C-alpha atoms as one frame of an Amber mdcrd trajectory, in Angstrom:
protein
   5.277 -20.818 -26.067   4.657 -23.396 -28.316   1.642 -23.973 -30.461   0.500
 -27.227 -28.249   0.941 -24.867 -25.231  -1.574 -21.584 -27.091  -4.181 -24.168
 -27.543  -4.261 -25.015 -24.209  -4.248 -22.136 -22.586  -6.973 -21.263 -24.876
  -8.951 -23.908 -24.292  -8.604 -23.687 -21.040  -9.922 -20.195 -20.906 -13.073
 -20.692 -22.792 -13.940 -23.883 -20.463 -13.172 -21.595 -17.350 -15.340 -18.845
 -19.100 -18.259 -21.348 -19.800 -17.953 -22.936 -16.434 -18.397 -19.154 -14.777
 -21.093 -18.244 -16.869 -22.955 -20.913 -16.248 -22.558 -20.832 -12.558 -23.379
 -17.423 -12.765 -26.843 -18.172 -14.566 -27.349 -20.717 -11.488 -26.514 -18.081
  -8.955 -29.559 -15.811 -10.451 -32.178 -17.709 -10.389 -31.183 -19.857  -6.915
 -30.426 -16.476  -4.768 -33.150 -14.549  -6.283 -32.279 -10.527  -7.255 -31.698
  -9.358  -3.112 -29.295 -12.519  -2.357 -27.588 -11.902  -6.262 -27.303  -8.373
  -5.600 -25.173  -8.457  -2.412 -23.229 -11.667  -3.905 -22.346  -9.052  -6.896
 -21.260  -6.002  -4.471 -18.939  -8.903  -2.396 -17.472 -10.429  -5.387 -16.599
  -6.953  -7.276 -14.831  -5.518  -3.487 -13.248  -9.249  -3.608 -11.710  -9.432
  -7.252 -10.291  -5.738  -6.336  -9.029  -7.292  -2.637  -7.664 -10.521  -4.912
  -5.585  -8.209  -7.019  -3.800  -6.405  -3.667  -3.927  -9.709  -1.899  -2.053
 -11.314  -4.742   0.451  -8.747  -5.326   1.918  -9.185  -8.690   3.234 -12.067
  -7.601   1.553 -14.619 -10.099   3.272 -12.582 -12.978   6.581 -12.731 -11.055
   7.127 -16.149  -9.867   6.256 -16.948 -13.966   8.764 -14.771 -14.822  11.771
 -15.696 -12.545  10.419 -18.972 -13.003  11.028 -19.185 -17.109  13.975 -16.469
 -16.956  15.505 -15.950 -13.893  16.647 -12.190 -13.465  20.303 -11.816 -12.082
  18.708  -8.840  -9.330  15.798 -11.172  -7.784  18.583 -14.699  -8.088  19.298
 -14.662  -4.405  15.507 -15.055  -4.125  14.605 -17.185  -6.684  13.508 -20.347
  -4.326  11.913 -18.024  -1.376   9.882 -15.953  -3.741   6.969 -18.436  -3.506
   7.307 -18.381   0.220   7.347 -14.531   0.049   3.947 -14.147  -1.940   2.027
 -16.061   0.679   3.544 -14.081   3.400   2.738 -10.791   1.810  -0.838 -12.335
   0.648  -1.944 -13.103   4.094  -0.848 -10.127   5.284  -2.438  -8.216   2.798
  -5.679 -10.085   3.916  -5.023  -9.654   8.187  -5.041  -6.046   6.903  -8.106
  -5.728   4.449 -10.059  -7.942   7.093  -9.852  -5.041   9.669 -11.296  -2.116
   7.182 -14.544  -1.104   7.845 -16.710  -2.202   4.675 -20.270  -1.815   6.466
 -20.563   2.003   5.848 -19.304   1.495   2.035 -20.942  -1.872   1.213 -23.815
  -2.687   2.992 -22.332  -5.894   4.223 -20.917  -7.256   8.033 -17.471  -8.334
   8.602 -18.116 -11.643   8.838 -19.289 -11.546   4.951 -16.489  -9.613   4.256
 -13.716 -11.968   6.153 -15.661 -14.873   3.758 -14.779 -13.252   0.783 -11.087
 -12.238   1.634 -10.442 -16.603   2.808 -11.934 -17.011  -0.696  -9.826 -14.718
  -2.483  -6.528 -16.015  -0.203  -7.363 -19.012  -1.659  -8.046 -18.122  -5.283
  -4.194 -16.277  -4.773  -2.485 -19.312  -4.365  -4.458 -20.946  -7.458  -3.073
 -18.303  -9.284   0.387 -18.201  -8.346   0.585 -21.870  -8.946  -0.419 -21.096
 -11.986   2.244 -18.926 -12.692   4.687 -21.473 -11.370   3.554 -24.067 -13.442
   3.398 -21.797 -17.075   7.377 -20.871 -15.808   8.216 -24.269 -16.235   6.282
 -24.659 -19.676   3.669 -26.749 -18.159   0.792 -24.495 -20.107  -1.339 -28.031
 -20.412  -1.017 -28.773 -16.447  -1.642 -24.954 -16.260  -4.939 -25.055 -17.799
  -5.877 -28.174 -16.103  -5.224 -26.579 -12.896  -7.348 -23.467 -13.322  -9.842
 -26.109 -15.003  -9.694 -28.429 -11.599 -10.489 -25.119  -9.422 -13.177 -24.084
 -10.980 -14.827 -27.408 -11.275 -14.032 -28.244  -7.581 -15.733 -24.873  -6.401
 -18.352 -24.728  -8.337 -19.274 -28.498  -7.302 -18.721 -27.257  -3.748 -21.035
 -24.428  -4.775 -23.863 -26.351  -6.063 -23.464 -28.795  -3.351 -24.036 -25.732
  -1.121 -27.153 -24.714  -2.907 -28.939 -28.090  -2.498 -28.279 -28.333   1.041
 -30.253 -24.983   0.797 -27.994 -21.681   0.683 -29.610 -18.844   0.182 -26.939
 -16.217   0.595 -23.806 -14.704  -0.619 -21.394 -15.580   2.533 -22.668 -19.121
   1.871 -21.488 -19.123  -1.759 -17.873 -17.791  -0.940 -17.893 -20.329   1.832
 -18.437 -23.205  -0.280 -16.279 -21.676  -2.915 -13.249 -21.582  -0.533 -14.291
 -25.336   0.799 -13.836 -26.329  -3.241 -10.531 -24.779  -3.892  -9.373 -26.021
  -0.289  -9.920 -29.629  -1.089  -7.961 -29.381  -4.616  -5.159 -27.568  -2.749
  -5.101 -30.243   0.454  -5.082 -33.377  -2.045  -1.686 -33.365  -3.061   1.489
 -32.137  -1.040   2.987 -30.507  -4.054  -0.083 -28.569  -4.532  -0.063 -26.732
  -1.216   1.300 -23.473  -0.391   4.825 -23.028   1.051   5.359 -21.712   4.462
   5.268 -17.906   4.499   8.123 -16.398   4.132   8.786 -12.541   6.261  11.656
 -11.507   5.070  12.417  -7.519   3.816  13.560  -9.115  -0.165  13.230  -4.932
  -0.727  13.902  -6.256  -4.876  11.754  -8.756  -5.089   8.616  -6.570  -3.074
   9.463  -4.158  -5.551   9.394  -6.001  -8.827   5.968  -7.318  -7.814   4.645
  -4.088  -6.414   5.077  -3.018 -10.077   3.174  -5.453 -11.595   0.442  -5.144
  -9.438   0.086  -1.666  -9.986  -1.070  -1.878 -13.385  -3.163  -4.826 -12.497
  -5.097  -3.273 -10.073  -5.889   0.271 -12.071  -7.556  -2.432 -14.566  -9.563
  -4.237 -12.378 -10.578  -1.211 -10.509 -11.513   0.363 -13.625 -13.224  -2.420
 -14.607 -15.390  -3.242 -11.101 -15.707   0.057  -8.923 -18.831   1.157 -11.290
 -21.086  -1.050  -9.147 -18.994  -0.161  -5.780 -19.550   2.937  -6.354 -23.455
   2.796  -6.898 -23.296   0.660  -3.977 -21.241   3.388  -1.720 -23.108   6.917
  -2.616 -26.905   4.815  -2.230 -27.551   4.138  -6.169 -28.348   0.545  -5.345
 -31.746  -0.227  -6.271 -31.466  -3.099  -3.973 -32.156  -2.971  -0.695 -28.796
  -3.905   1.311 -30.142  -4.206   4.724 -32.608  -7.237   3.758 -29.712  -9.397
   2.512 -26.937 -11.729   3.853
């Protein structure tokens, strides 16, 4: 990577850091603590659900992408097509588990969060597509774009007067779906079905050690959440 390329990926990490912690300041004080609390719960079970919905496949597609490996070559071109097949059925699955008895929340709240984190999938394995080619600027602008375009979709939200977590995801996936729908080149393939045993393989890897992070990282408040250590009360939110 070149030295043009660290700065922008830099920079474009402490702008999407900012950004977030802002919104996140907003999201406080608009929702109040109840409306916060379950918004926390959802978006911990989502980031966990965004690492299994993704699949390793952001790392992967920037790897074949830079350096194409001689094992995954006969897939090199479908292996786009292949992550949003195996990220949407990743979510058809996740949107039939239970989560009421574990997190307080309805399936409709939960089928919110897992179009959000579909969505948030794609940003990220375009991002991977685009730092494969060397594009780390166009990279950073990307992530940049998203987060501006949901949290304007967010804010938006909150002025028209949402009071609730579902609302937030809802206008976060509205954001990130009018950034994806603008340009052609910026939309997801067609979903591609197909066995590609090496290429399920190489990803599954990479998730793996994705998702013992994140769940290291998040299931602290899940798991308040789950045994009853919540001091908010679940049932009077969303």
């Amino acid at each position: 990577m070149k030295i043009k390329g660290v700065w922008a990926q830099s920079a474009g990490a402490l702008i999407n850091a900012l950004l977030s912690f802002a919104l996140l300041l907003i999201l406080a004080r608009q929702l109040g603590p109840l409306a916060f609390g379950s918004y926390s719960v959802l978006l911990n079970a989502g980031i966990i659900a965004l690492v299994a919905i993704e699949g390793g496949y952001p790392l992967l597609v920037y790897r074949e992408t830079a350096l194409a490996s001689e094992a995954l070559a006969p897939w090199r071109n479908r292996i786009p097509g292949l992550a949003v097949g195996s990220g949407l059925a990743v979510a058809l699955v996740l949107a039939m588990v239970p989560v009421e008895p574990w997190l307080g929340q309805d399936h409709k709240a939960w089928w919110a969060v897992l179009a959000c984190m579909a969505l948030v999938a794609w940003m990220n394995i375009y991002s991977g597509l685009l730092r494969g080619q060397g594009r780390f600027a166009a990279e950073a602008g990307w992530q940049i774009a998203g987060r501006l375009c949901a949290m304007a979709a967010i804010l938006a939200a909150l002025a028209l007067g949402a009071s609730s977590g579902v609302e937030v995801f809802v206008a976060w996936s509205l954001g990130l779906l009018l950034l994806i729908g603008v340009r052609k080149r910026h939309r997801p393939p067609l979903p591609v079905f197909e066995s590609a045993a090496p290429v399920r393989r190489a990803a599954l890897h990479l998730m793996l050690g994705q998702l013992l992070f994140v769940a290291l990282m998040r299931l602290d408040l899940l798991a308040l959440t789950i045994i009853g250590g919540n001091p908010l009360d679940r049932k009077s939110v969303v």
